[in-house]
Amino acid sequence: MQRGGGGGGGDRRGNQGQQSQGQHGQGGGGGNFRQNEFQMNMSAHDAAPREPKKFTGRCRLFVGNVTSETSDEEFKNLFSKFGETGEMFLNGSKGFGFIRLDYRHNAEAAKAALDGSQHKGRTLRVRFSNQGSAIKIKNLSPFVSNELLEMAMQQFGDVERAVVVVDDRGRSTGEGIVEFARKPGAQQALKRINDGVFLMTSSQRPISAENLEAKDEDDGLSEKFLPRNQQYQAEREKEPRFAPPGSFEYRFGLKYREIDELEKQQIERVKQEMDQQRMKLEHEMEGAMFDFQAEQIRADLLRQQEELRRLEEMKTEKMRRRQEYDFRMDDEQRLNMMDDDRQHMMRGGRPGMDQNRFDSNPGNFGGNPSNFGNHPGGNMPNQGGMFGNNRNMGGMGNRNDRRRDMGGMGGPRDDYGEMKRMRRF
């Protein structure tokens, strides 16, 4: 058996409906950003040129009533004159095969030409085959377009075709058809959509999915394909007619019609009840949405208050540390000054005075005009004398007094050690 290479692709699709308004924005700026990005992607998707895809599932044909003598080459030659052929499968023993053409219109032409034709004494049966890879989507918003539906379904697998079904006025019927390139994509879409809550737009009503039942609404059933069996003969004994009033056929025909009318009434009643339930749910949803938004606002306000309190605490802590730092710097400065004074005292100076100031005192040997050599008298026994109470010896006397008061340096040394310990603390 031969198998050609299959590819992606589908027919060119036109724009249906309006662009979706995106998901419901409750995330502030982040939600607006995502919505704007989504709108940009949709605009780019809509503006991009759309080339028709080749070898899609819509171009796959089923061929029945094939003879066992038909070879793969003969089977392929039957369709090659209508266009490029791709994937091919032939089971001659069971009398059927599959083949994929490049475009839908070529497959339609092949179907129209070969369906019902004779090949080696048999009437060929040709119809389209979707491989079970197509699904139907329900509960679509009126603002869901073909492009939005295709974009939403891409997460489940490669999509060959996605269309929103419209009425004769071009308005959405709320249903869509999605054809995947492979059957696993359709199966995954069915499971995830029906098990979860998949929302297409801001509407809170989730979509639903079901297998698409393949139907041939174009060619229908031809007379030549009906089996000529006994049941056929019994059904076709009478021609189409109106039953005469009062006859057996007429009475039972009315009973069948009553059952049909009862079914319509029950379906209509159930539909009305379901519509009322949906309307009630929408009203409840609006109230719940307001409560949810109010709760979100309160939660945001609490977060902002908590953030403000945290910032205030940080500010207070920073000010406290600054004050402690200033206090330590002031204590350090005072300790340095006291240390300098202690060192001067240990060297024999005055607290707060340096040695130069002490040496320039008028009462010492260098600055007093009444010292040796500078006195007008020029001799030792000058005014005040050297060894008396003259102020010339005042500096030395005071210095000796301070030394005696220090008591052998014991007391000041103890205070100095205490101050060093305070500085370390």
Coordinates of C-alpha atoms in Angstrom, one line a residue:
M1 CA 0.0 0.0 0.0
Q2 CA 1.1 3.5 -0.7
R3 CA 0.7 6.6 1.5
G4 CA 1.2 10.1 0.2
G5 CA 2.4 13.0 2.3
G6 CA -0.5 14.8 3.9
G7 CA -0.3 18.5 4.7
G8 CA -2.3 21.2 6.5
G9 CA -4.7 23.6 4.8
G10 CA -8.3 24.5 4.3
D11 CA -10.4 26.7 2.1
R12 CA -10.2 30.4 2.2
R13 CA -12.4 31.8 4.9
G14 CA -14.2 35.2 5.0
N15 CA -14.7 37.4 8.0
Q16 CA -17.9 36.5 9.9
G17 CA -19.3 38.7 12.7
Q18 CA -17.4 41.3 14.7
Q19 CA -14.2 41.0 16.6
S20 CA -14.4 39.7 20.2
Q21 CA -14.1 42.2 22.9
G22 CA -11.6 40.0 24.8
Q23 CA -11.8 38.6 28.2
H24 CA -13.4 40.4 31.1
G25 CA -10.8 42.8 32.5
Q26 CA -10.6 42.8 36.3
G27 CA -6.9 42.9 36.6
G28 CA -6.4 46.6 36.2
G29 CA -3.5 47.7 34.0
G30 CA -2.4 44.1 33.4
G31 CA -5.9 43.1 32.1
N32 CA -6.0 46.1 29.8
F33 CA -2.5 45.2 28.5
R34 CA -3.6 41.7 27.8
Q35 CA -6.7 42.9 26.1
N36 CA -4.8 45.3 23.9
E37 CA -2.3 42.6 23.0
F38 CA -5.2 40.3 22.1
Q39 CA -6.8 42.9 19.9
M40 CA -3.5 43.5 18.2
N41 CA -3.1 39.8 17.5
M42 CA -6.6 39.6 16.1
S43 CA -6.0 42.6 13.9
A44 CA -2.8 41.1 12.6
H45 CA -4.5 37.8 12.1
D46 CA -7.3 39.4 10.2
A47 CA -5.1 41.6 8.0
A48 CA -2.7 38.8 7.1
P49 CA -3.3 37.2 3.6
R50 CA -4.9 33.8 4.0
E51 CA -3.6 31.3 1.5
P52 CA -5.8 28.2 0.9
K53 CA -4.5 25.2 2.7
K54 CA -3.7 22.0 0.8
F55 CA -4.5 18.4 1.6
T56 CA -6.9 19.1 4.5
G57 CA -9.4 16.7 5.9
R58 CA -12.2 18.3 3.8
C59 CA -10.3 17.0 0.7
R60 CA -10.3 13.4 1.8
L61 CA -12.5 11.0 -0.1
F62 CA -13.8 7.6 0.7
V63 CA -14.2 5.2 -2.3
G64 CA -16.3 2.1 -1.9
N65 CA -17.2 -0.9 -4.0
V66 CA -13.7 -1.2 -5.5
T67 CA -12.7 -4.5 -7.0
S68 CA -9.9 -6.5 -5.6
E69 CA -8.1 -6.5 -8.9
T70 CA -7.6 -2.7 -8.7
S71 CA -3.9 -1.8 -8.1
D72 CA -2.6 1.2 -6.2
E73 CA -1.5 2.8 -9.4
E74 CA -4.9 2.4 -11.0
F75 CA -6.6 3.7 -8.0
K76 CA -4.4 6.8 -7.9
N77 CA -4.8 7.4 -11.7
L78 CA -8.6 7.6 -11.2
F79 CA -8.2 10.9 -9.2
S80 CA -4.9 12.3 -10.5
K81 CA -6.6 14.0 -13.5
F82 CA -8.6 16.1 -11.0
G83 CA -5.7 17.5 -9.1
E84 CA -2.6 16.7 -7.1
T85 CA -3.1 13.6 -4.9
G86 CA -1.7 13.1 -1.4
E87 CA -2.4 10.5 1.2
M88 CA -3.8 7.2 -0.3
F89 CA -4.9 3.9 1.2
L90 CA -6.5 1.0 -0.6
N91 CA -7.8 -2.2 0.8
G92 CA -8.7 -4.3 -2.2
S93 CA -9.8 -7.3 -0.3
K94 CA -12.6 -5.4 1.4
G95 CA -13.3 -3.2 -1.6
F96 CA -12.7 0.3 -0.2
G97 CA -10.0 3.0 -0.1
F98 CA -9.2 6.6 0.9
I99 CA -7.4 9.3 -1.1
R100 CA -6.7 13.0 -0.4
L101 CA -6.6 15.7 -3.0
D102 CA -5.0 19.1 -2.8
Y103 CA -8.0 21.4 -2.7
R104 CA -11.6 21.1 -1.8
H105 CA -13.0 22.1 -5.2
N106 CA -10.8 19.4 -6.9
A107 CA -12.2 16.8 -4.5
E108 CA -15.7 18.0 -5.2
A109 CA -15.1 17.6 -8.9
A110 CA -13.7 14.1 -8.5
K111 CA -16.6 13.1 -6.3
A112 CA -19.2 14.5 -8.8
A113 CA -17.5 12.7 -11.7
L114 CA -16.7 9.3 -10.2
D115 CA -19.6 8.8 -7.8
G116 CA -21.8 6.2 -9.4
S117 CA -19.5 5.6 -12.3
Q118 CA -18.6 2.1 -13.5
H119 CA -15.1 0.7 -12.9
K120 CA -14.3 -2.9 -13.8
G121 CA -17.9 -3.9 -13.7
R122 CA -18.7 -2.2 -10.4
T123 CA -20.5 1.0 -9.5
L124 CA -18.1 3.2 -7.4
R125 CA -19.4 4.9 -4.3
V126 CA -17.5 8.1 -3.6
R127 CA -18.1 10.4 -0.6
F128 CA -16.2 12.8 1.7
S129 CA -14.7 11.4 4.9
N130 CA -13.8 13.5 7.9
Q131 CA -11.9 10.9 10.0
G132 CA -13.8 11.9 13.1
S133 CA -11.6 14.9 13.5
A134 CA -14.4 17.5 13.3
I135 CA -16.4 18.8 16.3
K136 CA -19.4 21.1 16.8
I137 CA -19.2 24.0 19.2
K138 CA -22.3 25.4 20.9
N139 CA -23.2 28.4 23.0
L140 CA -21.1 30.8 21.0
S141 CA -21.5 34.5 21.6
P142 CA -22.8 36.6 18.7
F143 CA -19.5 38.4 18.6
V144 CA -17.3 35.3 18.0
S145 CA -15.9 35.2 14.5
N146 CA -14.3 32.5 12.4
E147 CA -10.8 33.9 13.3
L148 CA -11.5 34.0 17.0
L149 CA -12.8 30.5 17.0
E150 CA -9.8 29.2 15.1
M151 CA -7.4 31.0 17.5
A152 CA -9.1 29.6 20.5
M153 CA -9.0 26.0 19.2
Q154 CA -5.4 26.1 18.2
Q155 CA -4.4 25.1 21.8
F156 CA -5.9 21.7 21.3
G157 CA -4.2 20.9 18.0
D158 CA -3.6 22.0 14.4
V159 CA -6.9 23.5 13.1
E160 CA -7.6 23.1 9.4
R161 CA -10.9 24.9 9.4
A162 CA -13.1 26.8 11.8
V163 CA -16.4 28.5 10.9
V164 CA -19.3 30.1 12.8
V165 CA -22.6 28.9 11.4
V166 CA -24.8 31.8 10.4
D167 CA -28.4 32.1 9.2
D168 CA -29.6 33.5 5.9
R169 CA -29.0 37.0 7.1
G170 CA -25.5 36.4 8.2
R171 CA -26.2 36.4 11.9
S172 CA -24.5 33.9 14.2
T173 CA -26.6 30.9 15.2
G174 CA -24.5 30.3 18.3
E175 CA -22.9 27.2 16.8
G176 CA -19.6 26.6 15.0
I177 CA -17.7 23.8 13.3
V178 CA -14.0 23.1 13.9
E179 CA -12.0 20.6 11.9
F180 CA -8.7 19.4 13.3
A181 CA -5.8 18.0 11.2
R182 CA -5.7 14.9 13.4
K183 CA -8.3 13.0 15.5
P184 CA -6.4 13.4 18.8
G185 CA -6.8 17.2 18.7
A186 CA -10.5 16.8 18.4
Q187 CA -10.7 14.3 21.2
Q188 CA -8.6 16.6 23.5
A189 CA -10.9 19.5 22.7
L190 CA -14.0 17.5 23.5
K191 CA -12.6 16.3 26.8
R192 CA -11.2 19.6 28.1
I193 CA -14.1 21.8 26.9
N194 CA -16.8 19.6 28.4
D195 CA -14.9 18.9 31.6
G196 CA -13.9 22.5 32.3
V197 CA -15.4 25.9 31.9
F198 CA -14.1 27.4 28.6
L199 CA -15.1 31.0 28.0
M200 CA -14.7 32.6 24.6
T201 CA -15.5 36.2 25.5
S202 CA -16.5 38.3 28.5
S203 CA -19.7 36.3 28.6
Q204 CA -19.8 33.9 31.6
R205 CA -21.6 31.2 29.6
P206 CA -19.2 28.4 28.8
I207 CA -19.2 26.8 25.4
S208 CA -19.9 23.1 24.9
A209 CA -18.5 20.6 22.3
E210 CA -19.8 17.4 20.7
N211 CA -18.8 15.2 17.8
L212 CA -19.9 16.4 14.5
E213 CA -22.1 13.9 12.8
A214 CA -21.1 13.7 9.1
K215 CA -23.9 14.4 6.8
D216 CA -24.1 14.7 3.0
E217 CA -26.6 17.4 2.3
D218 CA -25.4 18.1 -1.2
D219 CA -25.9 14.9 -3.2
G220 CA -28.2 13.0 -0.9
L221 CA -29.2 9.5 -1.7
S222 CA -29.5 8.5 -5.3
E223 CA -31.9 5.9 -6.5
K224 CA -29.2 3.8 -8.0
F225 CA -27.6 3.3 -4.6
L226 CA -30.7 1.8 -2.9
P227 CA -30.6 -1.9 -2.3
R228 CA -33.2 -3.8 -4.3
N229 CA -34.2 -6.2 -1.5
Q230 CA -37.5 -7.5 -0.2
Q231 CA -38.0 -4.6 2.2
Y232 CA -37.5 -2.2 -0.7
Q233 CA -40.1 -4.0 -2.7
A234 CA -42.6 -3.8 0.1
E235 CA -42.0 -0.1 0.8
R236 CA -42.3 0.8 -2.9
E237 CA -45.6 -1.0 -3.6
K238 CA -47.6 2.2 -3.3
E239 CA -46.8 5.6 -4.8
P240 CA -46.9 8.9 -3.0
R241 CA -50.5 10.0 -2.2
F242 CA -52.8 11.7 0.3
A243 CA -54.7 9.3 2.5
P244 CA -58.5 9.6 2.0
P245 CA -60.3 11.1 5.1
G246 CA -61.8 8.5 7.3
S247 CA -59.6 5.7 6.0
F248 CA -57.4 3.4 8.1
E249 CA -54.3 5.2 6.9
Y250 CA -55.8 8.6 7.7
R251 CA -56.8 7.7 11.3
F252 CA -53.4 6.3 12.2
G253 CA -51.7 9.1 10.3
L254 CA -53.4 11.6 12.6
K255 CA -52.3 9.7 15.7
Y256 CA -48.7 9.9 14.5
R257 CA -49.2 13.6 13.9
E258 CA -50.5 14.0 17.5
I259 CA -47.4 12.4 18.8
D260 CA -45.2 14.7 16.7
E261 CA -47.2 17.7 18.0
L262 CA -46.8 16.6 21.6
E263 CA -43.1 16.2 21.1
K264 CA -42.9 19.8 19.7
Q265 CA -44.9 21.2 22.7
Q266 CA -42.7 19.4 25.2
I267 CA -39.6 20.6 23.5
E268 CA -40.9 24.1 23.4
R269 CA -41.9 24.0 27.1
V270 CA -38.5 22.7 28.1
K271 CA -36.9 25.4 26.0
Q272 CA -38.9 28.1 27.7
E273 CA -38.0 26.7 31.1
M274 CA -34.4 26.6 30.2
D275 CA -34.6 30.2 28.9
Q276 CA -36.1 31.3 32.2
Q277 CA -33.4 29.5 34.1
R278 CA -30.7 31.2 32.0
M279 CA -32.2 34.6 32.6
K280 CA -32.4 34.0 36.3
L281 CA -28.8 32.9 36.3
E282 CA -27.8 36.0 34.4
H283 CA -29.5 38.2 37.0
E284 CA -27.8 36.3 39.9
M285 CA -24.5 36.6 38.0
E286 CA -24.8 40.4 37.8
G287 CA -25.5 40.7 41.5
A288 CA -22.6 38.4 42.3
M289 CA -20.4 40.3 39.9
F290 CA -21.1 43.5 41.8
D291 CA -20.4 41.9 45.1
F292 CA -17.2 40.4 43.7
Q293 CA -16.0 43.7 42.4
A294 CA -16.8 45.4 45.7
E295 CA -14.9 42.7 47.5
Q296 CA -11.9 43.2 45.2
I297 CA -12.0 47.0 45.8
R298 CA -12.1 46.3 49.6
A299 CA -9.2 43.9 49.3
D300 CA -7.2 46.4 47.3
L301 CA -7.9 49.1 49.8
L302 CA -6.7 46.8 52.6
R303 CA -3.6 46.0 50.7
Q304 CA -2.9 49.7 50.1
Q305 CA -3.5 50.5 53.8
E306 CA -1.2 47.7 54.8
E307 CA 1.5 49.0 52.4
L308 CA 1.0 52.5 53.8
R309 CA 1.4 51.3 57.4
R310 CA 4.6 49.4 56.4
L311 CA 6.0 52.5 54.8
E312 CA 5.3 54.5 57.9
E313 CA 7.0 51.9 60.1
M314 CA 10.0 52.0 57.8
K315 CA 10.1 55.7 58.0
T316 CA 9.8 55.7 61.8
E317 CA 12.5 53.1 62.1
K318 CA 14.8 55.0 59.8
M319 CA 14.3 58.2 61.8
R320 CA 15.0 56.3 65.1
R321 CA 18.2 54.9 63.7
R322 CA 19.2 58.3 62.5
Q323 CA 18.7 59.8 66.0
E324 CA 20.6 56.9 67.6
Y325 CA 23.4 57.6 65.1
D326 CA 23.4 61.3 66.0
F327 CA 23.5 60.5 69.7
R328 CA 26.4 58.2 69.3
M329 CA 28.3 60.8 67.3
D330 CA 27.7 63.4 70.0
D331 CA 28.8 61.0 72.7
E332 CA 31.9 60.1 70.7
Q333 CA 32.7 63.8 70.3
R334 CA 32.4 64.4 74.0
L335 CA 34.5 61.4 74.9
N336 CA 37.2 62.6 72.5
M337 CA 37.2 66.0 74.1
M338 CA 37.4 64.5 77.6
D339 CA 40.2 62.2 76.4
D340 CA 42.1 65.1 75.1
D341 CA 41.7 67.0 78.4
R342 CA 42.9 63.9 80.3
Q343 CA 45.9 63.6 78.2
H344 CA 46.8 67.3 78.7
M345 CA 46.3 66.8 82.5
M346 CA 48.6 63.8 82.4
R347 CA 51.2 65.9 80.6
G348 CA 50.8 68.7 83.2
G349 CA 48.6 71.0 81.2
R350 CA 45.3 72.6 81.9
P351 CA 42.1 71.1 80.7
G352 CA 41.1 72.7 77.5
M353 CA 44.5 74.4 77.0
D354 CA 47.4 73.4 74.8
Q355 CA 51.1 73.6 75.7
N356 CA 51.8 76.7 73.6
R357 CA 49.2 78.7 75.5
F358 CA 50.7 77.5 78.8
D359 CA 54.2 78.4 77.7
S360 CA 53.1 81.9 76.8
N361 CA 51.7 82.7 80.3
P362 CA 53.2 85.9 81.7
G363 CA 54.1 84.0 84.8
N364 CA 56.6 81.6 83.3
F365 CA 60.2 81.9 82.5
G366 CA 59.8 82.8 78.8
G367 CA 57.1 85.5 78.9
N368 CA 57.5 87.5 82.1
P369 CA 59.5 90.7 81.8
S370 CA 60.6 90.2 85.4
N371 CA 62.6 86.9 84.6
F372 CA 66.2 86.4 84.5
G373 CA 68.0 88.7 81.9
N374 CA 65.0 90.7 81.0
H375 CA 64.5 92.7 84.2
P376 CA 65.6 96.3 84.1
G377 CA 67.8 95.7 87.0
G378 CA 69.8 93.0 85.3
N379 CA 70.5 91.1 88.5
M380 CA 69.0 88.1 90.3
P381 CA 67.6 89.9 93.3
N382 CA 65.0 91.6 91.2
Q383 CA 61.5 92.6 92.1
G384 CA 59.7 89.8 93.7
G385 CA 62.9 87.7 93.8
M386 CA 63.3 84.3 92.3
F387 CA 62.6 82.1 95.3
G388 CA 60.0 84.2 97.0
N389 CA 56.3 84.6 96.2
N390 CA 57.2 86.3 92.9
R391 CA 54.9 85.4 90.0
N392 CA 58.0 84.4 88.1
M393 CA 57.8 81.0 89.8
G394 CA 54.0 80.9 89.6
G395 CA 53.9 78.5 86.7
M396 CA 56.2 76.0 88.3
G397 CA 54.4 76.3 91.6
N398 CA 51.1 75.6 90.1
R399 CA 52.5 72.7 88.1
N400 CA 53.9 71.1 91.3
D401 CA 50.6 71.7 93.0
R402 CA 48.8 69.8 90.3
R403 CA 51.2 67.0 90.5
R404 CA 50.7 66.7 94.2
D405 CA 47.0 66.8 93.8
M406 CA 47.1 64.0 91.3
G407 CA 48.4 61.8 94.1
G408 CA 50.9 59.8 92.1
M409 CA 48.6 59.7 89.0
G410 CA 46.4 57.1 90.6
G411 CA 43.0 58.8 90.5
P412 CA 43.2 60.3 86.9
R413 CA 44.3 57.0 85.5
D414 CA 41.3 55.2 87.0
D415 CA 39.0 57.8 85.4
Y416 CA 40.7 57.5 82.1
G417 CA 40.2 53.8 82.0
E418 CA 36.5 54.2 82.8
M419 CA 36.2 56.6 79.9
K420 CA 37.9 54.2 77.6
R421 CA 35.4 51.5 78.6
M422 CA 32.5 53.9 78.0
R423 CA 33.8 54.6 74.5
R424 CA 34.0 50.9 73.7
F425 CA 30.4 50.5 74.9

